[in-house]
Amino acid sequence: MAWKQLEPTSTHLTILVLSSFLIIYALFSLFIRNRLHLSEPPLAALVGIIFGPAGANILRPVEWGMDDGFTQELTRIVLGVQCFAVGVELPRTFFRKHWKSVAMLLGPVMTFGWLICALFIWLLFDTGIPTALVISACLTPTDPVLAASILSNSQFSTRVPTRIKHILSAESGCNDGISFPFLYVGLSILTGATAADGLKQYFLITLLWQCTLGIIIGFVIGDIAYRLLRYSDGKGMVGQASYLVFYLLLALFCVGVASTLGVDDFLVAFSAGVSFARHGWFADRTAHSQLPNVIDLQLNSSLFIYFGARLPWSQFNDDRYPVLNPGRLFALVALVLLFRRLPAVLALKWLIPGLKTYREAIFAGHFGPMGVGAIFLAIEARAQLETDTSLPLPSPPLDLPKPSQRAVDLIWPIVCFVVLFSTIVHGLSTLVISISGHFLRQEGERAPLLGGETDRLDGMISEEE
């Protein structure tokens, strides 16, 4: 019998593993980011795998009651905060200059990615077209959490034109919310809704209530919050620390309002961030703040450790579905990474004024990681099929109609597998680009340290807009 003073409870072990990772990462953060060219999400996911049920079996989230509902709310909070942060950090004149570039990425490029991924899923897993459309919708958005970890706060990010970083950030902040219409197309077909009911649900609920009203609510919240903070600051009633607390609490408030009203959480958060910071005053007052870095390190790393420990390894080779096996999953990952964005961005480059060269188009086409947003949408899709609401059951049921049951069983393992390898591939891309660029130079032009170049990436225009 273990000594009674030892209390390795779920809470204690989680705190121990999480804090240990964050401490080690904090101690070597500059070395990891600027010399190894690694970001925290793939490392955090690896920690979750190592200490999770597939490894040391220390972190056991499923056994500890961290069910689908917990996963949904955790991803909702992290995504909401990150979408708000993206909105706040965009320059106040950004959309006046680059609205067309963002619109092309959110419109034709996302639609192409949705349809081409649905085609791959339908062919590889024999899902039926509606289920393929639902799963593909989960993989359509660019993840703001992974995008932020790759494109900010590193030596590599300084080599990318600010114009491109802002375009990709704005896209990632918007498209988790924009993905809901794609998701509900497949769900309407899958649940057998009539054409009239389906159109009513799609236009009145999805487009008007969830998306349009969500954007309006977000702008109103952001504007009111800005005016209140500006008034309080003018009266000398706000301390410097309160600015940073206000930033985070306002993001959480947006998520709370949106989830309570049943509107799009992420469009509310992003719109509120844009509205709150559009005057430039808040950015000036917090110019030296490191809060976004703290959010990236703590919230995002915690979530990816949880994701690594929560991976459904047994479902990656499910006896109930012979088509669900590692070979087909790896084939899907390869096809999705190659064809989900890159062909559309290259083909439409002439309509995306923010991308000035084909090298920039290739970069923007590649850096469309799938992550937290895909996990949230997978839970959302399962909830709609399980309960016809946005509230999931603790675990998938086994008594649904056959098409819905097959969809519920396939969504989670397919999305998790793609997210895992997107996290790895996109997280390691900066390392590959840095090292390959180093060796492609003439020997006298290389930096003293491997991958230590600091000049603009080849083929990208230095002009900042």
Coordinates of C-alpha atoms in Angstrom, one line a residue:
M1 CA 0.0 0.0 0.0
A2 CA 1.3 3.4 -0.9
W3 CA 2.2 5.8 1.8
K4 CA -1.0 7.6 2.8
Q5 CA 0.6 11.0 2.6
L6 CA 0.9 10.6 -1.2
E7 CA -2.2 12.0 -3.0
P8 CA -1.7 11.6 -6.8
T9 CA -5.2 12.8 -7.6
S10 CA -6.2 13.8 -11.1
T11 CA -6.1 17.5 -10.2
H12 CA -2.7 17.2 -8.6
L13 CA -1.1 15.3 -11.4
T14 CA -2.5 17.6 -14.0
I15 CA -1.1 20.6 -12.3
L16 CA 2.3 18.9 -11.9
V17 CA 2.6 17.9 -15.5
L18 CA 1.3 21.2 -16.9
S19 CA 3.4 23.4 -14.7
S20 CA 6.5 21.3 -15.4
F21 CA 6.1 21.7 -19.1
L22 CA 5.4 25.4 -18.9
I23 CA 8.4 26.0 -16.6
I24 CA 10.8 24.1 -18.8
Y25 CA 9.5 25.8 -21.9
A26 CA 9.7 29.3 -20.3
L27 CA 13.3 28.6 -19.3
F28 CA 14.3 27.8 -22.9
S29 CA 11.7 29.7 -24.9
L30 CA 14.0 31.8 -26.9
F31 CA 16.3 28.9 -27.7
I32 CA 13.3 26.7 -28.7
R33 CA 11.7 29.4 -30.9
N34 CA 14.7 31.1 -32.4
R35 CA 17.3 28.3 -32.6
L36 CA 15.2 25.1 -32.9
H37 CA 12.4 27.0 -34.7
L38 CA 9.7 25.1 -32.9
S39 CA 6.4 26.4 -31.5
E40 CA 4.7 25.2 -28.4
P41 CA 1.6 23.3 -29.8
P42 CA 3.5 20.3 -31.2
L43 CA 5.6 20.1 -28.1
A44 CA 2.6 20.3 -25.8
A45 CA 0.7 17.7 -27.8
L46 CA 3.8 15.4 -27.5
V47 CA 3.8 15.9 -23.7
G48 CA 0.1 15.0 -23.6
I49 CA 0.8 11.8 -25.6
I50 CA 3.8 10.8 -23.4
F51 CA 2.0 11.3 -20.1
G52 CA -1.4 10.2 -21.5
P53 CA -3.0 6.8 -21.6
A54 CA -0.9 5.8 -24.6
G55 CA 2.3 6.5 -22.7
A56 CA 3.0 6.8 -19.0
N57 CA -0.8 6.8 -18.2
I58 CA -0.5 9.6 -15.7
L59 CA -2.9 11.9 -17.5
R60 CA -6.3 10.1 -18.0
P61 CA -8.8 12.8 -18.9
V62 CA -11.6 10.4 -19.9
E63 CA -11.4 8.4 -16.7
W64 CA -11.4 11.7 -14.8
G65 CA -14.7 12.8 -16.3
M66 CA -13.4 15.2 -18.9
D67 CA -16.0 14.2 -21.4
D68 CA -17.2 15.7 -24.7
G69 CA -18.9 18.6 -22.9
F70 CA -15.7 19.5 -21.1
T71 CA -13.8 19.4 -24.4
Q72 CA -16.4 21.6 -26.1
E73 CA -16.2 24.3 -23.4
L74 CA -12.4 24.2 -23.1
T75 CA -12.0 24.7 -26.8
R76 CA -14.7 27.3 -26.9
I77 CA -12.9 29.4 -24.3
V78 CA -9.4 29.1 -25.9
L79 CA -10.7 29.8 -29.4
G80 CA -12.8 32.8 -28.2
V81 CA -9.9 34.4 -26.4
Q82 CA -7.6 33.8 -29.4
C83 CA -10.1 35.2 -31.9
F84 CA -10.6 38.3 -29.7
A85 CA -6.8 38.7 -29.5
V86 CA -6.5 38.5 -33.3
G87 CA -9.1 41.2 -33.6
V88 CA -7.4 43.5 -31.1
E89 CA -3.9 43.1 -32.6
L90 CA -4.9 43.9 -36.2
P91 CA -3.9 47.4 -37.3
R92 CA -6.9 49.8 -37.3
T93 CA -6.7 50.4 -41.0
F94 CA -6.2 46.8 -41.9
F95 CA -9.6 45.9 -43.3
R96 CA -9.7 49.1 -45.4
K97 CA -6.6 48.0 -47.2
H98 CA -6.9 44.2 -47.2
W99 CA -10.6 43.4 -47.1
K100 CA -10.5 41.9 -50.6
S101 CA -7.6 39.5 -49.8
V102 CA -9.4 38.3 -46.6
A103 CA -12.7 38.0 -48.5
M104 CA -11.1 35.7 -51.1
L105 CA -9.6 33.5 -48.5
L106 CA -12.9 33.3 -46.6
G107 CA -15.0 32.8 -49.7
P108 CA -13.6 30.9 -52.7
V109 CA -10.6 29.4 -50.9
M110 CA -12.6 28.1 -47.9
T111 CA -15.4 26.7 -50.2
F112 CA -12.8 24.9 -52.4
G113 CA -11.2 23.4 -49.3
W114 CA -14.5 22.3 -47.9
L115 CA -15.5 20.5 -51.1
I116 CA -12.2 19.0 -52.0
C117 CA -11.7 17.6 -48.5
A118 CA -15.3 16.2 -48.6
L119 CA -14.4 14.4 -51.8
F120 CA -11.3 12.8 -50.3
I121 CA -13.3 11.7 -47.2
W122 CA -16.1 10.3 -49.3
L123 CA -13.7 8.3 -51.5
L124 CA -11.5 7.0 -48.6
F125 CA -14.0 6.2 -45.9
D126 CA -17.2 5.4 -47.9
T127 CA -19.1 7.9 -45.6
G128 CA -21.8 9.1 -47.9
I129 CA -21.8 12.7 -49.2
P130 CA -23.6 14.4 -46.2
T131 CA -21.2 12.8 -43.6
A132 CA -18.3 13.8 -45.8
L133 CA -19.5 17.4 -46.0
V134 CA -19.9 17.5 -42.2
I135 CA -16.4 16.1 -41.4
S136 CA -14.9 18.3 -44.1
A137 CA -16.5 21.4 -42.6
C138 CA -14.6 20.6 -39.3
L139 CA -11.3 20.7 -41.3
T140 CA -12.1 23.8 -43.3
P141 CA -11.1 26.7 -41.0
T142 CA -7.5 27.9 -40.4
D143 CA -6.8 27.6 -36.7
P144 CA -6.0 30.9 -34.9
V145 CA -4.2 29.2 -32.1
L146 CA -1.8 27.3 -34.3
A147 CA -1.5 30.3 -36.7
A148 CA -0.6 32.6 -33.8
S149 CA 2.0 30.2 -32.4
I150 CA 3.7 29.9 -35.8
L151 CA 3.5 33.5 -37.1
S152 CA 4.3 35.5 -34.0
N153 CA 6.9 36.1 -31.3
S154 CA 9.8 34.3 -33.1
Q155 CA 12.8 35.0 -35.2
F156 CA 11.1 33.3 -38.1
S157 CA 8.1 35.5 -38.0
T158 CA 10.2 38.6 -38.5
R159 CA 11.2 37.2 -41.9
V160 CA 7.6 37.2 -43.1
P161 CA 6.1 40.5 -44.3
T162 CA 3.8 42.0 -41.8
R163 CA 1.2 42.3 -44.5
I164 CA 1.0 38.5 -44.9
K165 CA 1.0 37.8 -41.2
H166 CA -1.9 40.1 -40.7
I167 CA -3.9 38.6 -43.6
L168 CA -3.4 35.1 -42.3
S169 CA -4.3 36.2 -38.8
A170 CA -7.4 38.0 -39.9
E171 CA -8.5 34.9 -41.9
S172 CA -7.9 32.6 -38.9
G173 CA -9.8 34.9 -36.6
C174 CA -12.9 35.0 -38.9
N175 CA -13.1 31.5 -40.4
D176 CA -13.9 29.4 -37.3
G177 CA -17.1 31.4 -37.2
I178 CA -17.6 31.3 -41.0
S179 CA -17.3 27.5 -40.9
F180 CA -20.7 27.1 -39.2
P181 CA -22.7 27.6 -42.5
F182 CA -20.6 24.8 -44.1
L183 CA -21.2 22.5 -41.2
Y184 CA -25.0 23.0 -41.1
V185 CA -25.3 22.2 -44.8
G186 CA -24.1 18.7 -44.2
L187 CA -26.1 18.4 -41.0
S188 CA -29.3 19.4 -42.6
I189 CA -28.9 16.8 -45.4
L190 CA -27.8 14.1 -42.9
T191 CA -30.7 14.6 -40.6
G192 CA -33.2 14.3 -43.4
A193 CA -34.6 17.8 -43.1
T194 CA -37.0 18.8 -45.9
A195 CA -35.8 21.4 -48.3
A196 CA -38.1 24.1 -46.8
D197 CA -37.0 23.3 -43.2
G198 CA -33.4 23.1 -44.3
L199 CA -33.4 26.5 -46.0
K200 CA -35.3 28.0 -43.1
Q201 CA -32.8 26.6 -40.6
Y202 CA -29.8 27.7 -42.8
F203 CA -30.9 31.2 -43.6
L204 CA -32.8 32.3 -40.5
I205 CA -30.8 30.5 -37.8
T206 CA -27.3 29.9 -39.2
L207 CA -26.8 32.9 -41.4
L208 CA -29.0 35.6 -39.8
W209 CA -29.1 34.7 -36.1
Q210 CA -25.8 32.9 -35.5
C211 CA -23.5 34.8 -37.9
T212 CA -25.0 38.2 -38.8
L213 CA -26.4 38.9 -35.3
G214 CA -23.1 37.6 -33.8
I215 CA -21.1 40.1 -35.8
I216 CA -23.4 42.9 -34.8
I217 CA -23.4 41.9 -31.1
G218 CA -19.6 41.7 -31.2
F219 CA -19.2 45.2 -32.6
V220 CA -21.6 46.6 -30.1
I221 CA -19.8 44.9 -27.1
G222 CA -16.4 46.1 -28.4
D223 CA -17.6 49.7 -28.9
I224 CA -19.3 49.9 -25.5
A225 CA -16.3 48.4 -23.7
Y226 CA -13.9 50.8 -25.4
R227 CA -16.0 53.8 -24.4
L228 CA -16.3 52.6 -20.8
L229 CA -12.6 51.9 -20.5
R230 CA -11.7 55.2 -22.1
Y231 CA -14.1 57.1 -19.8
S232 CA -12.7 55.4 -16.7
D233 CA -9.1 56.0 -17.9
G234 CA -9.9 59.7 -18.4
K235 CA -11.1 59.9 -14.8
G236 CA -7.9 58.3 -13.6
M237 CA -9.7 55.3 -12.2
V238 CA -7.8 52.5 -14.1
G239 CA -4.4 51.1 -13.2
Q240 CA -2.0 49.7 -15.8
A241 CA -2.7 46.1 -14.6
S242 CA -6.4 46.6 -15.2
Y243 CA -5.9 47.1 -18.9
L244 CA -4.5 43.6 -19.2
V245 CA -7.2 42.1 -17.0
F246 CA -9.9 44.0 -19.0
Y247 CA -8.5 42.5 -22.2
L248 CA -8.9 38.9 -21.1
L249 CA -12.2 39.4 -19.2
L250 CA -13.8 41.1 -22.2
A251 CA -12.8 38.1 -24.4
L252 CA -14.4 35.7 -21.8
F253 CA -17.5 38.0 -21.6
C254 CA -17.9 37.8 -25.4
V255 CA -17.8 34.0 -25.2
G256 CA -20.4 34.0 -22.4
V257 CA -22.8 36.3 -24.2
A258 CA -22.5 34.4 -27.5
S259 CA -22.9 30.9 -26.0
T260 CA -25.9 32.0 -23.9
L261 CA -27.7 33.6 -26.9
G262 CA -26.8 30.7 -29.2
V263 CA -24.9 32.9 -31.7
D264 CA -21.5 32.4 -33.2
D265 CA -19.0 32.6 -30.3
F266 CA -16.0 33.3 -32.5
L267 CA -17.5 35.9 -34.8
V268 CA -18.7 37.7 -31.6
A269 CA -15.2 37.6 -30.1
F270 CA -13.4 38.6 -33.3
S271 CA -15.8 41.4 -34.1
A272 CA -15.6 42.7 -30.5
G273 CA -11.8 42.7 -30.7
V274 CA -11.8 44.6 -33.9
S275 CA -14.3 47.1 -32.6
F276 CA -12.6 47.5 -29.2
A277 CA -9.2 48.3 -30.7
R278 CA -10.2 50.1 -34.0
H279 CA -9.3 53.5 -32.6
G280 CA -5.7 52.5 -31.8
W281 CA -6.0 53.9 -28.3
F282 CA -5.8 50.5 -26.5
A283 CA -2.9 49.4 -28.6
D284 CA -1.0 52.6 -27.7
R285 CA -1.7 52.0 -24.0
T286 CA -0.6 48.4 -24.0
A287 CA 2.2 48.6 -26.6
H288 CA 4.7 46.9 -24.3
S289 CA 2.3 44.3 -22.9
Q290 CA 3.2 40.7 -23.2
L291 CA -0.3 39.4 -22.5
P292 CA -0.7 37.7 -25.9
N293 CA 2.5 35.8 -25.2
V294 CA 1.1 34.7 -21.8
I295 CA -2.1 33.6 -23.4
D296 CA -0.3 31.6 -26.1
L297 CA 1.9 29.9 -23.5
Q298 CA -0.6 29.0 -20.8
L299 CA -4.0 28.6 -22.4
N300 CA -2.9 27.2 -25.8
S301 CA -0.2 24.9 -24.3
S302 CA -2.7 23.5 -21.7
L303 CA -5.2 22.7 -24.4
F304 CA -2.7 20.9 -26.6
I305 CA -1.5 18.8 -23.7
Y306 CA -5.1 17.9 -23.1
F307 CA -5.6 17.1 -26.7
G308 CA -2.5 14.8 -26.8
A309 CA -3.8 12.9 -23.7
R310 CA -7.3 12.7 -25.2
L311 CA -6.4 11.2 -28.6
P312 CA -8.7 8.2 -29.4
W313 CA -5.9 5.8 -30.4
S314 CA -8.2 2.7 -30.4
Q315 CA -10.6 4.4 -32.9
F316 CA -7.9 4.9 -35.4
N317 CA -8.2 1.2 -36.3
D318 CA -11.8 0.5 -35.5
D319 CA -13.0 -3.1 -36.2
R320 CA -16.6 -1.8 -36.7
Y321 CA -15.4 0.2 -39.7
P322 CA -12.8 -1.6 -41.8
V323 CA -12.3 1.6 -43.9
L324 CA -11.1 3.4 -40.8
N325 CA -7.5 2.4 -40.5
P326 CA -4.1 4.1 -40.3
G327 CA -3.3 3.7 -44.0
R328 CA -6.4 5.5 -45.1
L329 CA -6.0 8.1 -42.4
F330 CA -2.4 8.9 -43.5
A331 CA -3.6 9.1 -47.1
L332 CA -6.2 11.6 -46.0
V333 CA -3.7 13.7 -44.1
A334 CA -1.4 13.8 -47.2
L335 CA -4.2 14.8 -49.5
V336 CA -5.7 17.4 -47.2
L337 CA -2.3 19.1 -46.6
L338 CA -1.5 19.2 -50.3
F339 CA -4.9 20.1 -51.8
R340 CA -7.1 21.8 -49.2
R341 CA -5.7 25.3 -49.7
L342 CA -2.7 25.5 -51.9
P343 CA -4.2 25.0 -55.4
A344 CA -7.0 27.5 -54.7
V345 CA -4.6 30.2 -53.4
L346 CA -2.3 29.7 -56.3
A347 CA -5.1 29.8 -58.8
L348 CA -6.7 32.9 -57.3
K349 CA -3.5 34.7 -56.5
W350 CA -4.3 37.3 -59.1
L351 CA -7.4 38.2 -57.2
I352 CA -5.7 38.4 -53.8
P353 CA -3.9 41.7 -53.8
G354 CA -2.2 41.1 -50.5
L355 CA -0.1 38.3 -52.0
K356 CA 2.3 39.9 -54.4
T357 CA 4.4 37.0 -55.6
Y358 CA 3.9 33.3 -56.1
R359 CA 6.3 32.5 -53.3
E360 CA 4.0 34.5 -51.0
A361 CA 1.0 32.6 -52.4
I362 CA 2.7 29.2 -51.7
F363 CA 3.4 30.3 -48.2
A364 CA -0.2 31.5 -47.5
G365 CA -1.5 28.3 -49.2
H366 CA 0.6 26.1 -47.0
F367 CA 0.1 27.9 -43.6
G368 CA -3.5 26.9 -43.0
P369 CA -3.2 24.7 -40.0
M370 CA -6.1 22.8 -38.5
G371 CA -6.4 22.6 -34.8
V372 CA -8.6 23.8 -31.9
G373 CA -11.3 25.0 -34.3
A374 CA -11.6 21.6 -35.9
I375 CA -11.9 19.9 -32.5
F376 CA -14.7 22.3 -31.4
L377 CA -16.6 21.8 -34.7
A378 CA -16.3 18.1 -34.4
I379 CA -17.9 18.2 -30.9
E380 CA -20.5 20.6 -32.3
A381 CA -21.4 18.3 -35.1
R382 CA -21.7 15.3 -32.8
A383 CA -23.9 17.3 -30.4
Q384 CA -26.3 18.2 -33.2
L385 CA -26.6 14.6 -34.3
E386 CA -26.9 13.3 -30.7
T387 CA -29.2 15.8 -29.1
D388 CA -30.3 18.1 -31.9
T389 CA -28.8 21.0 -29.9
S390 CA -25.3 22.3 -29.3
L391 CA -25.0 20.4 -26.0
P392 CA -23.2 17.0 -26.5
L393 CA -23.8 13.9 -24.5
P394 CA -20.9 12.9 -22.2
S395 CA -19.9 10.2 -24.7
P396 CA -21.3 9.1 -28.1
P397 CA -24.5 7.0 -27.9
L398 CA -24.9 3.7 -29.8
D399 CA -28.6 3.8 -30.7
L400 CA -28.8 6.6 -33.3
P401 CA -30.2 6.0 -36.8
K402 CA -27.6 4.3 -38.9
P403 CA -26.5 7.3 -41.1
S404 CA -26.2 9.5 -38.0
Q405 CA -24.5 6.8 -35.9
R406 CA -21.9 6.2 -38.6
A407 CA -21.2 10.0 -38.8
V408 CA -20.9 10.3 -35.0
D409 CA -18.5 7.3 -34.9
L410 CA -16.3 8.6 -37.7
I411 CA -16.1 12.4 -37.1
W412 CA -14.0 12.3 -33.9
P413 CA -11.2 9.9 -35.0
I414 CA -10.8 11.4 -38.5
V415 CA -10.7 15.0 -37.2
C416 CA -8.3 14.1 -34.4
F417 CA -5.9 12.3 -36.7
V418 CA -5.8 15.2 -39.2
V419 CA -5.4 17.8 -36.4
L420 CA -2.5 15.8 -34.8
F421 CA -0.5 15.7 -38.0
S422 CA -1.4 19.2 -39.0
T423 CA -0.1 20.3 -35.6
I424 CA 3.1 18.4 -36.3
V425 CA 3.6 19.4 -40.0
H426 CA 2.8 23.1 -39.6
G427 CA 4.6 23.3 -36.3
L428 CA 7.8 21.9 -37.9
S429 CA 7.4 23.9 -41.2
T430 CA 9.3 26.8 -39.8
L431 CA 12.2 24.5 -38.9
V432 CA 12.2 23.0 -42.4
I433 CA 12.0 26.3 -44.2
S434 CA 14.8 27.8 -42.0
I435 CA 17.2 24.9 -42.5
S436 CA 16.5 24.4 -46.2
G437 CA 16.9 28.1 -46.8
H438 CA 20.2 28.0 -44.9
F439 CA 21.7 25.3 -47.1
L440 CA 20.3 26.7 -50.4
R441 CA 22.5 29.8 -49.9
Q442 CA 26.1 30.1 -51.0
E443 CA 28.4 29.2 -48.2
G444 CA 29.6 32.7 -47.7
E445 CA 26.1 34.0 -47.4
R446 CA 24.9 31.6 -44.6
A447 CA 24.4 32.7 -41.0
P448 CA 26.9 31.5 -38.5
L449 CA 24.3 29.4 -36.8
L450 CA 22.2 26.8 -38.6
G451 CA 19.0 28.3 -39.8
G452 CA 19.9 31.6 -38.1
E453 CA 19.1 33.9 -41.1
T454 CA 17.2 37.0 -40.2
D455 CA 16.6 38.6 -43.6
R456 CA 13.3 38.4 -45.6
L457 CA 12.4 35.0 -46.9
D458 CA 13.3 34.5 -50.5
G459 CA 10.6 35.5 -53.0
M460 CA 8.7 37.8 -50.6
I461 CA 8.5 41.5 -51.1
S462 CA 9.8 43.6 -48.2
E463 CA 7.3 46.4 -48.6
E464 CA 5.2 46.7 -45.5
E465 CA 1.6 47.8 -45.7

